[in-house]
Coordinates of C-alpha atoms and ligand atoms in Angstrom, one line a residue:
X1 CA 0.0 0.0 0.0
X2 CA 1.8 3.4 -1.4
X3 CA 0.8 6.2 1.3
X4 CA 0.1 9.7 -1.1
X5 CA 0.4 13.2 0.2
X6 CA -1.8 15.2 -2.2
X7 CA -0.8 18.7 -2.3
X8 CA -3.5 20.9 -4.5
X9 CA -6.4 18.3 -4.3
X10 CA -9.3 20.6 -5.2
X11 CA -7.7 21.1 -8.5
X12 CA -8.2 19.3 -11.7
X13 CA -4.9 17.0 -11.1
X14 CA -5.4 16.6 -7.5
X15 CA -9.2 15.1 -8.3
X16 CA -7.8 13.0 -10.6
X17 CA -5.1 11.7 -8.5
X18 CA -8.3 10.3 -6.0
X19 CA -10.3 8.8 -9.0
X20 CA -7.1 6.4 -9.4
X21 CA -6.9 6.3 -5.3
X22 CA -10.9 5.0 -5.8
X23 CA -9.7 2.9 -8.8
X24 CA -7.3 1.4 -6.6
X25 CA -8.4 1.3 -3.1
X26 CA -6.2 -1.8 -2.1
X27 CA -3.6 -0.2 -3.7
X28 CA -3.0 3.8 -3.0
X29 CA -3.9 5.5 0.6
X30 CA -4.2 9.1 1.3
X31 CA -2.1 10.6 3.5
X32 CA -2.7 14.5 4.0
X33 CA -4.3 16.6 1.5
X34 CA -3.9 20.6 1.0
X35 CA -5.5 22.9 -1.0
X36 CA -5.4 26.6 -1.1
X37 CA -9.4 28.0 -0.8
X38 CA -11.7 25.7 -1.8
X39 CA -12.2 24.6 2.1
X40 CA -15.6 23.1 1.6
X41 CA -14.4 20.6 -1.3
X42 CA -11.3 20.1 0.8
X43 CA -14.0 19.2 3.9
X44 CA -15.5 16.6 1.8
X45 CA -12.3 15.1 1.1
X46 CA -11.4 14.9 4.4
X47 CA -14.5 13.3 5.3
X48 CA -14.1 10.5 2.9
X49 CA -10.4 9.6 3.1
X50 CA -9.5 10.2 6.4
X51 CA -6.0 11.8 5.8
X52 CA -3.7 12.2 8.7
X53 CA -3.1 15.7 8.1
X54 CA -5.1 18.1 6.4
X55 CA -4.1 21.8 5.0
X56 CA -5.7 25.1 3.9
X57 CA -3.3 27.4 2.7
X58 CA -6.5 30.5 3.0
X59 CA -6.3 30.7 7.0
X60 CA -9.9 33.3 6.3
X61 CA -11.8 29.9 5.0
X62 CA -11.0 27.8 7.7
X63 CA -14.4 28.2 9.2
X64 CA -16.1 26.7 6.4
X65 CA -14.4 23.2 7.8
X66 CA -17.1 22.2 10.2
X67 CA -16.7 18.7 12.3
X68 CA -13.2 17.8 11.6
X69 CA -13.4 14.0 11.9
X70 CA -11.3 12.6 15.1
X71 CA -7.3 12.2 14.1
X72 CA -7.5 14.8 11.2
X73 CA -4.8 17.5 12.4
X74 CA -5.6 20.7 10.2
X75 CA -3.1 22.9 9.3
X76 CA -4.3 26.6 8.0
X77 CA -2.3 29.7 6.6
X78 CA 1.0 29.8 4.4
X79 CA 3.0 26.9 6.0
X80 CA 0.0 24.2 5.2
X81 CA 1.4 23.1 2.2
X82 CA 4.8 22.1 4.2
X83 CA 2.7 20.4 6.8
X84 CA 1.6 18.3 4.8
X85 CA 4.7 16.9 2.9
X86 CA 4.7 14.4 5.2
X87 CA 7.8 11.9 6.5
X88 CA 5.1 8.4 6.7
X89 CA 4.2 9.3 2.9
X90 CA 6.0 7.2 0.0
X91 CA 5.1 9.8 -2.5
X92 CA 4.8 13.3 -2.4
X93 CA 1.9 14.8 -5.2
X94 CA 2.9 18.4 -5.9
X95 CA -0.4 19.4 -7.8
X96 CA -0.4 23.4 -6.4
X97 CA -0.4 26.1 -8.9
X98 CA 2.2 28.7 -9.2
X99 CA 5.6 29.3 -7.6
X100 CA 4.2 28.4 -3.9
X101 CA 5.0 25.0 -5.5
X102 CA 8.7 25.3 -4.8
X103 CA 8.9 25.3 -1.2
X104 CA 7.0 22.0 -0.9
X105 CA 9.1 20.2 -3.4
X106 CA 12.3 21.6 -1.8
X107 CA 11.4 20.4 1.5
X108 CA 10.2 16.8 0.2
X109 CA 13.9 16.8 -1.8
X110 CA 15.3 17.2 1.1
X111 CA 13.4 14.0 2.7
X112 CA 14.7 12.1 0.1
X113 CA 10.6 11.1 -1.5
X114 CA 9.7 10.8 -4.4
X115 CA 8.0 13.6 -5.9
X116 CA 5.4 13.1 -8.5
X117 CA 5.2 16.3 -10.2
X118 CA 2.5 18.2 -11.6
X119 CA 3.5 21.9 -10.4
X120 CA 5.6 23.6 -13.3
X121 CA 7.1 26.7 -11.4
X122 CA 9.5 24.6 -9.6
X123 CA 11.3 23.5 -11.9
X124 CA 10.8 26.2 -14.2
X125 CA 11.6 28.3 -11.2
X126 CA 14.1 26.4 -9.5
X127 CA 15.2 23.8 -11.7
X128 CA 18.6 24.0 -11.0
X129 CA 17.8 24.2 -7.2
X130 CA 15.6 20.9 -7.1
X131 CA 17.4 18.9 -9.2
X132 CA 20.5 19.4 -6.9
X133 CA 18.8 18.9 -4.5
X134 CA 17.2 15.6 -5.3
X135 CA 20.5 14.6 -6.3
X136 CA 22.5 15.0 -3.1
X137 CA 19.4 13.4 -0.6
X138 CA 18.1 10.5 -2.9
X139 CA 14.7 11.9 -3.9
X140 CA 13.2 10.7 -7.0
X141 CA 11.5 13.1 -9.6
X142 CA 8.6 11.4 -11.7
X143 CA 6.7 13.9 -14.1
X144 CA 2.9 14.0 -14.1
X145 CA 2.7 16.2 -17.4
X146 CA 1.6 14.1 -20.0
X147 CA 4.4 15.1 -22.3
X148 CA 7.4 14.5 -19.7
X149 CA 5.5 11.2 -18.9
X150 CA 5.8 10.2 -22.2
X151 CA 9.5 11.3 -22.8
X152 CA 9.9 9.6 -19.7
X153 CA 8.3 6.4 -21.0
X154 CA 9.9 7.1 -24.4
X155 CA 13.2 6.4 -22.4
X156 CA 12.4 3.5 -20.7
X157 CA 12.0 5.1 -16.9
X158 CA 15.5 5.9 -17.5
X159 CA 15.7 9.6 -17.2
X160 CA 19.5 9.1 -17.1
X161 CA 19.5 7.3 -21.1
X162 CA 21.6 9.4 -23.5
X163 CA 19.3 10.3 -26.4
X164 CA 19.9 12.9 -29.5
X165 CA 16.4 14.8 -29.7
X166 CA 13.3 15.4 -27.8
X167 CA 10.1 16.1 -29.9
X168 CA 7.9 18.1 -27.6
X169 CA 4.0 18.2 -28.9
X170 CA 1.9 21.1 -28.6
X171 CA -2.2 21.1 -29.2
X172 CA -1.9 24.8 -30.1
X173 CA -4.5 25.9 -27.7
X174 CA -7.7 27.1 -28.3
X175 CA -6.7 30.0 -31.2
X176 CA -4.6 27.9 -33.5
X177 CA -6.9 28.8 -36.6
X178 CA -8.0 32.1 -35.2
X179 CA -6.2 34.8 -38.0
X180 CA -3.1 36.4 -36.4
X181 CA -4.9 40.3 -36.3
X182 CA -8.0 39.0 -34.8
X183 CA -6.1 38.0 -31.7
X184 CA -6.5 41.0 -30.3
X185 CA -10.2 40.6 -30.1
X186 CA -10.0 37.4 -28.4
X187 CA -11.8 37.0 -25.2
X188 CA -11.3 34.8 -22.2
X189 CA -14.7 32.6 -23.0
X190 CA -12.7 32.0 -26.2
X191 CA -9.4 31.2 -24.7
X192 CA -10.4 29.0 -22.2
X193 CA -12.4 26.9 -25.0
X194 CA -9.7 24.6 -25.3
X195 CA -10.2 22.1 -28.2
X196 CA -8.4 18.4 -27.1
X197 CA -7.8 18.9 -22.9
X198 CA -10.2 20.0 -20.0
X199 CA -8.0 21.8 -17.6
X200 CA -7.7 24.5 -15.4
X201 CA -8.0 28.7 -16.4
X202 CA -4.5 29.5 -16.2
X203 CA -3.4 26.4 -18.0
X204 CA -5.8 27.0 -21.2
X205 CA -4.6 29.8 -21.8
X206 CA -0.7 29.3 -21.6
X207 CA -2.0 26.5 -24.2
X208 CA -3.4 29.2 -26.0
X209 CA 0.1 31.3 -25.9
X210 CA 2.4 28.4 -26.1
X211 CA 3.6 29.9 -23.3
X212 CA 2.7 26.3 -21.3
X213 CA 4.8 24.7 -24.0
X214 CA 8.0 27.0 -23.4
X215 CA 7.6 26.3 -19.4
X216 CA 7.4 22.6 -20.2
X217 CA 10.5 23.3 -23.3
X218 CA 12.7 24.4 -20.0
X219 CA 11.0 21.7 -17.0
X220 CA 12.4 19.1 -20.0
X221 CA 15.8 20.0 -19.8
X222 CA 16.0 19.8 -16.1
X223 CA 14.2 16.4 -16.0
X224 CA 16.1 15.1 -18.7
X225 CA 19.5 16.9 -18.5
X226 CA 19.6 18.9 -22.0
X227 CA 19.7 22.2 -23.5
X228 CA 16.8 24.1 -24.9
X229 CA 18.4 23.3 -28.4
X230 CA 17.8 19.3 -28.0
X231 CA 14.1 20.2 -27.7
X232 CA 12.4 20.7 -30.7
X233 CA 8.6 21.9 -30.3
X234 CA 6.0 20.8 -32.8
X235 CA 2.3 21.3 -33.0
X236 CA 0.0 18.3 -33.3
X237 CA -3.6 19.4 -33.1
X238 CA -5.0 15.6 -32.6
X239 CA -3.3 15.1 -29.1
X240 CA -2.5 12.0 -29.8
X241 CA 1.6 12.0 -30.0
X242 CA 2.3 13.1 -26.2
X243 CA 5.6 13.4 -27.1
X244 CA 8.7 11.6 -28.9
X245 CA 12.5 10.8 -28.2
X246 CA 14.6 10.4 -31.2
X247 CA 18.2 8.3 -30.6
X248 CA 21.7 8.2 -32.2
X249 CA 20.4 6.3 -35.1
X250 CA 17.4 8.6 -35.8
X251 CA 14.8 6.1 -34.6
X252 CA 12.3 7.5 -32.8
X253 CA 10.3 6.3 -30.1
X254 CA 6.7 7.8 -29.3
X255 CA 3.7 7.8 -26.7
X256 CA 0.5 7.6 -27.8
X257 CA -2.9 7.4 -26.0
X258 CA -6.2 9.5 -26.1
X259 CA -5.6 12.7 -24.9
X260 CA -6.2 12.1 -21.0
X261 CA -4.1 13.1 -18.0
X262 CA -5.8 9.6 -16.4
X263 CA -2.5 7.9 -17.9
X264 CA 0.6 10.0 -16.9
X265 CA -1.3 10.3 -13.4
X266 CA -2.0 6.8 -12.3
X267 CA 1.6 5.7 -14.3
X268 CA 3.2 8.4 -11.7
X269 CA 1.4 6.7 -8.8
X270 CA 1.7 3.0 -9.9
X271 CA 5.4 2.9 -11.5
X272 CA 7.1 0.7 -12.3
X273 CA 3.7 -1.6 -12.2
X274 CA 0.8 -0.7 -15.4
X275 CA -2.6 -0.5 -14.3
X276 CA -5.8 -0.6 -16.3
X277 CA -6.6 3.1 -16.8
X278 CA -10.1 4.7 -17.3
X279 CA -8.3 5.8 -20.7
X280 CA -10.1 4.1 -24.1
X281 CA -7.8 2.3 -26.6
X282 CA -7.1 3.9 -29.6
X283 CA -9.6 3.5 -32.8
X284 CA -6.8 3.6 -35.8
X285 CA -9.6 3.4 -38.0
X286 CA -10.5 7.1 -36.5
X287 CA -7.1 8.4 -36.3
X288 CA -5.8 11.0 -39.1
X289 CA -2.3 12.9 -37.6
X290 CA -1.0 16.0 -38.3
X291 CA 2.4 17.7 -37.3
X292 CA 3.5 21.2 -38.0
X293 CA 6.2 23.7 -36.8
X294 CA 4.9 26.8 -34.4
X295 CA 5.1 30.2 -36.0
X296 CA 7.1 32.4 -33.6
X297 CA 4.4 35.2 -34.9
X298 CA 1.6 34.0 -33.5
X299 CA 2.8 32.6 -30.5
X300 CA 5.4 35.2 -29.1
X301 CA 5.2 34.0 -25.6
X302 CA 6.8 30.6 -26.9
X303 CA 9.7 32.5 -28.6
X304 CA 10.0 34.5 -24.6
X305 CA 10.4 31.8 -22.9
X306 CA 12.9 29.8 -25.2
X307 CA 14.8 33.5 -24.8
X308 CA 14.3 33.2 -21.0
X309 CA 15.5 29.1 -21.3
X310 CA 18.7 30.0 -22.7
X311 CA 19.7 33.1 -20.0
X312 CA 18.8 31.0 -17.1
X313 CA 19.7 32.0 -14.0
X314 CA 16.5 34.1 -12.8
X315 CA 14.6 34.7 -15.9
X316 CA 12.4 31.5 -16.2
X317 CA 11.6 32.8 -12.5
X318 CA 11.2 36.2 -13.7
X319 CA 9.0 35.0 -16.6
X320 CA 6.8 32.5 -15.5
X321 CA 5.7 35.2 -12.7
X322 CA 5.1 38.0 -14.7
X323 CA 3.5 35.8 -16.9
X324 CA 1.0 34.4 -13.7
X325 CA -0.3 38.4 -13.5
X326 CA -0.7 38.7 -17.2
X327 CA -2.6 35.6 -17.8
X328 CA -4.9 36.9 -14.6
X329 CA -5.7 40.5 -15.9
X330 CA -6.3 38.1 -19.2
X331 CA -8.8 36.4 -17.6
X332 CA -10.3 39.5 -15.5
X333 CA -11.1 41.3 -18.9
X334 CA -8.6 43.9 -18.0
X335 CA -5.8 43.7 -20.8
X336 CA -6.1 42.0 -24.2
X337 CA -5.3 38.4 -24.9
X338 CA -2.0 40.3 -27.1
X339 CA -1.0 42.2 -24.3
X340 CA 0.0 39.2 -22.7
X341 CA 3.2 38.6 -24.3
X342 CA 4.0 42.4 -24.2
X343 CA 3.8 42.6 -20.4
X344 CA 6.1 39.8 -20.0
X345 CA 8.6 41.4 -22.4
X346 CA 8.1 44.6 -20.0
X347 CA 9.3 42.2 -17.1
X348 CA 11.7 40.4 -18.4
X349 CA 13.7 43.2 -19.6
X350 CA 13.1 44.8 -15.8
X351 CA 14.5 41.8 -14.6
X352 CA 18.5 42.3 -12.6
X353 CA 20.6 38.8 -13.7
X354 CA 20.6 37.1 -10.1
X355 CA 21.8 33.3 -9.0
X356 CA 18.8 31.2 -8.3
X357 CA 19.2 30.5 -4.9
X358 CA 15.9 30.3 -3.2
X359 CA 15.9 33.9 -1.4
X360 CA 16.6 35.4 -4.9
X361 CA 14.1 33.4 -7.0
X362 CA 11.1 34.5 -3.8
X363 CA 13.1 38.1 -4.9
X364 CA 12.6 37.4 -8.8
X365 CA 9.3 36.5 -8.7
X366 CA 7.6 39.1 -6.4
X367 CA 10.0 41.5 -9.1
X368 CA 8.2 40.3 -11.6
X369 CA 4.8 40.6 -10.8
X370 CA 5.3 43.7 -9.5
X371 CA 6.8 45.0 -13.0
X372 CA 3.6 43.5 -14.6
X373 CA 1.3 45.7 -12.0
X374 CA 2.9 48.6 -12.5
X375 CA 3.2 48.9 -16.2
X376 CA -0.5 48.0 -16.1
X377 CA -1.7 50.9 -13.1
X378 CA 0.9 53.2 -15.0
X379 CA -0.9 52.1 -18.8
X380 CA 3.1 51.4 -19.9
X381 CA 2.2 48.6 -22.5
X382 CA -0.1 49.2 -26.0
Ligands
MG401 MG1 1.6 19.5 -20.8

């Protein structure tokens, strides 16, 4: 019986991490389970599994937890999250949102755990951080992405295999056919009307930007020890290819599945062991794929982040926080859809070159939001 501690488990990974603990009941227990607001959902959860520990991050919301079952200890406010990365657990699920994904995974690193990984920021983040990290106390990384699940699987569980390429897939969000000077007109009922994956507000519309594909361009290289330039991104609208490894020889390997996060989730849970999934086998008879390359045009946040992949230090930090606050005035109907990109330029070129230690990434990213609030009070960006 694997003991999880479920970190984010309101969200749309975290829910899907208990359908495979309901799947599997023999199998997978819950061992504490966080979430930031959504205290009610979190109640219910509580109720039904029975964690040990239990964590709101919104300390205000606590009072919407009413008869906390005997031997539940709740945790509220900012350190919830670390309360429950918890020693008893076997693996740690990082499902959070944002950059407050960092600390967590640092502290379960240092515990040696494995760390299934759905939270992008920390390696985006602090990639470097982690990985040394995880190298110097034992702690195992498996990805929950689909696409680093299936380079993962493309190279045999061996994250260490030497390989010449990795063929990243992209949907190409919800505008791929939209003409490049109606973007502007885009709003966030459009954005979010993702056509192959159901996910979560933010998400859809990095999909939309590409700017999700240039986080996961730089989580690859820290997973899989490579530069930016041994990733090459290509859109495939079907969802079908999760992603592909090509070798020395030129052979390449490939994942494929209906496009369902059912897959890399239970595979993170279960390895090395294959369960039955909840995910239908392919029709060939259905199945018609098409690949293409990303115009740098039309997706600018792509070509930002491949810019912010190859400074390193504090720029992905710097980006993928400025890019948080963008993506929210997005979605609050306060800047256009092609403003996005252009506040994120504003950061990053407002952004000092610092080490990423963890005191100046927590710097970088409250920079970086900052630089995107101000240039929008101050009306800096057209
Ligand atoms: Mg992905």
């Amino acid at each position: 019986m694997k003991k999880i501690a479920l970190l984010g488990s309101t969200g749309s990974i975290g829910k899907q991490v208990l359908e495979v603990v309901d799947r599997y009941p023999e199998k997978f227990k819950i061992a504490s389970l966080c979430c930031n607001k959504s205290a009610k959902e979190l109640a219910n959860q509580i109720e039904k599994y029975r964690p040990a520990v239990a964590g709101l991050t919104c300390a205000e919301k606590a009072s919407e937890i009413t008869n906390l079952p005997a031997g539940v200890n709740l945790y509220t406010g900012e350190n919830a999250l670390l309360h429950c990365v918890l020693s008893e657990a076997d693996i740690i699920v990082v499902a959070v949102v944002g950059f407050c994904g960092l600390a967590p995974v640092i502290e379960a690193c240092k515990m040696g755990k494995t760390i299934a990984l759905a939270n992008k920021e920390s390696l985006v983040a602090g990639g470097k951080l982690v990985m040394e990290l995880a190298k110097k106390y034992g702690a195992t990384i498996i990805p929950i992405d689909s696409e680093h699940s299936a380079i993962w699987q493309c190279l045999h569980f061996n994250r260490q295999a030497p390989f010449k390429k990795i063929i990243l897939t992209a949907s190409g969000g919800a505008l791929r056919d939209i003409p490049i000077n109606e973007l502007q007109n885009v709003t966030p009922e459009i954005a979010l009307n993702h056509p192959t994956w159901k996910m979560g507000a933010k998400i859809t519309v990095d999909c939309a930007t590409m700017m999700n594909k240039g986080l996961e361009v730089m989580e690859a290289c820290w997973l899989f020890d490579c530069k930016p330039s041994d990733i090459e991104v290509v859109i495939h609208p079907q969802s079908i290819v999760h992603s592909m490894v090509e070798y020395a020889d030129n052979a390449l390997i490939a994942q494929l599945s209906n496009p369902s996060m059912d897959i890399p989730i239970q595979l993170a849970l279960s390895y090395p062991e294959r369960l039955a999934s909840a995910t239908n086998e392919l029709d060939f008879s259905l199945l018609s794929l098409d690949f293409n390359k990303p115009s740098l045009e039309r997706y600018p946040c792509l070509a930002l982040a491949l810019e912010a992949a190859n400074k390193g230090m504090n720029y992905p930090c710097a980006l993928s926080g400025a890019n948080e606050i963008a993506v929210e005035l997005f979605l609050k109907g306060k800047i256009k859809y092609t403003q996005i990109s252009k506040y994120v330029r504003y950061a990053l070129d407002n952004t000092v070159e610092l080490k990423p230690t963890y005191e100046n990434l927590v710097k970088t990213d409250y920079l970086a939001r900052e630089a995107v609030f101000t240039a929008y009070k101050e009306n800096k960006i057209d």
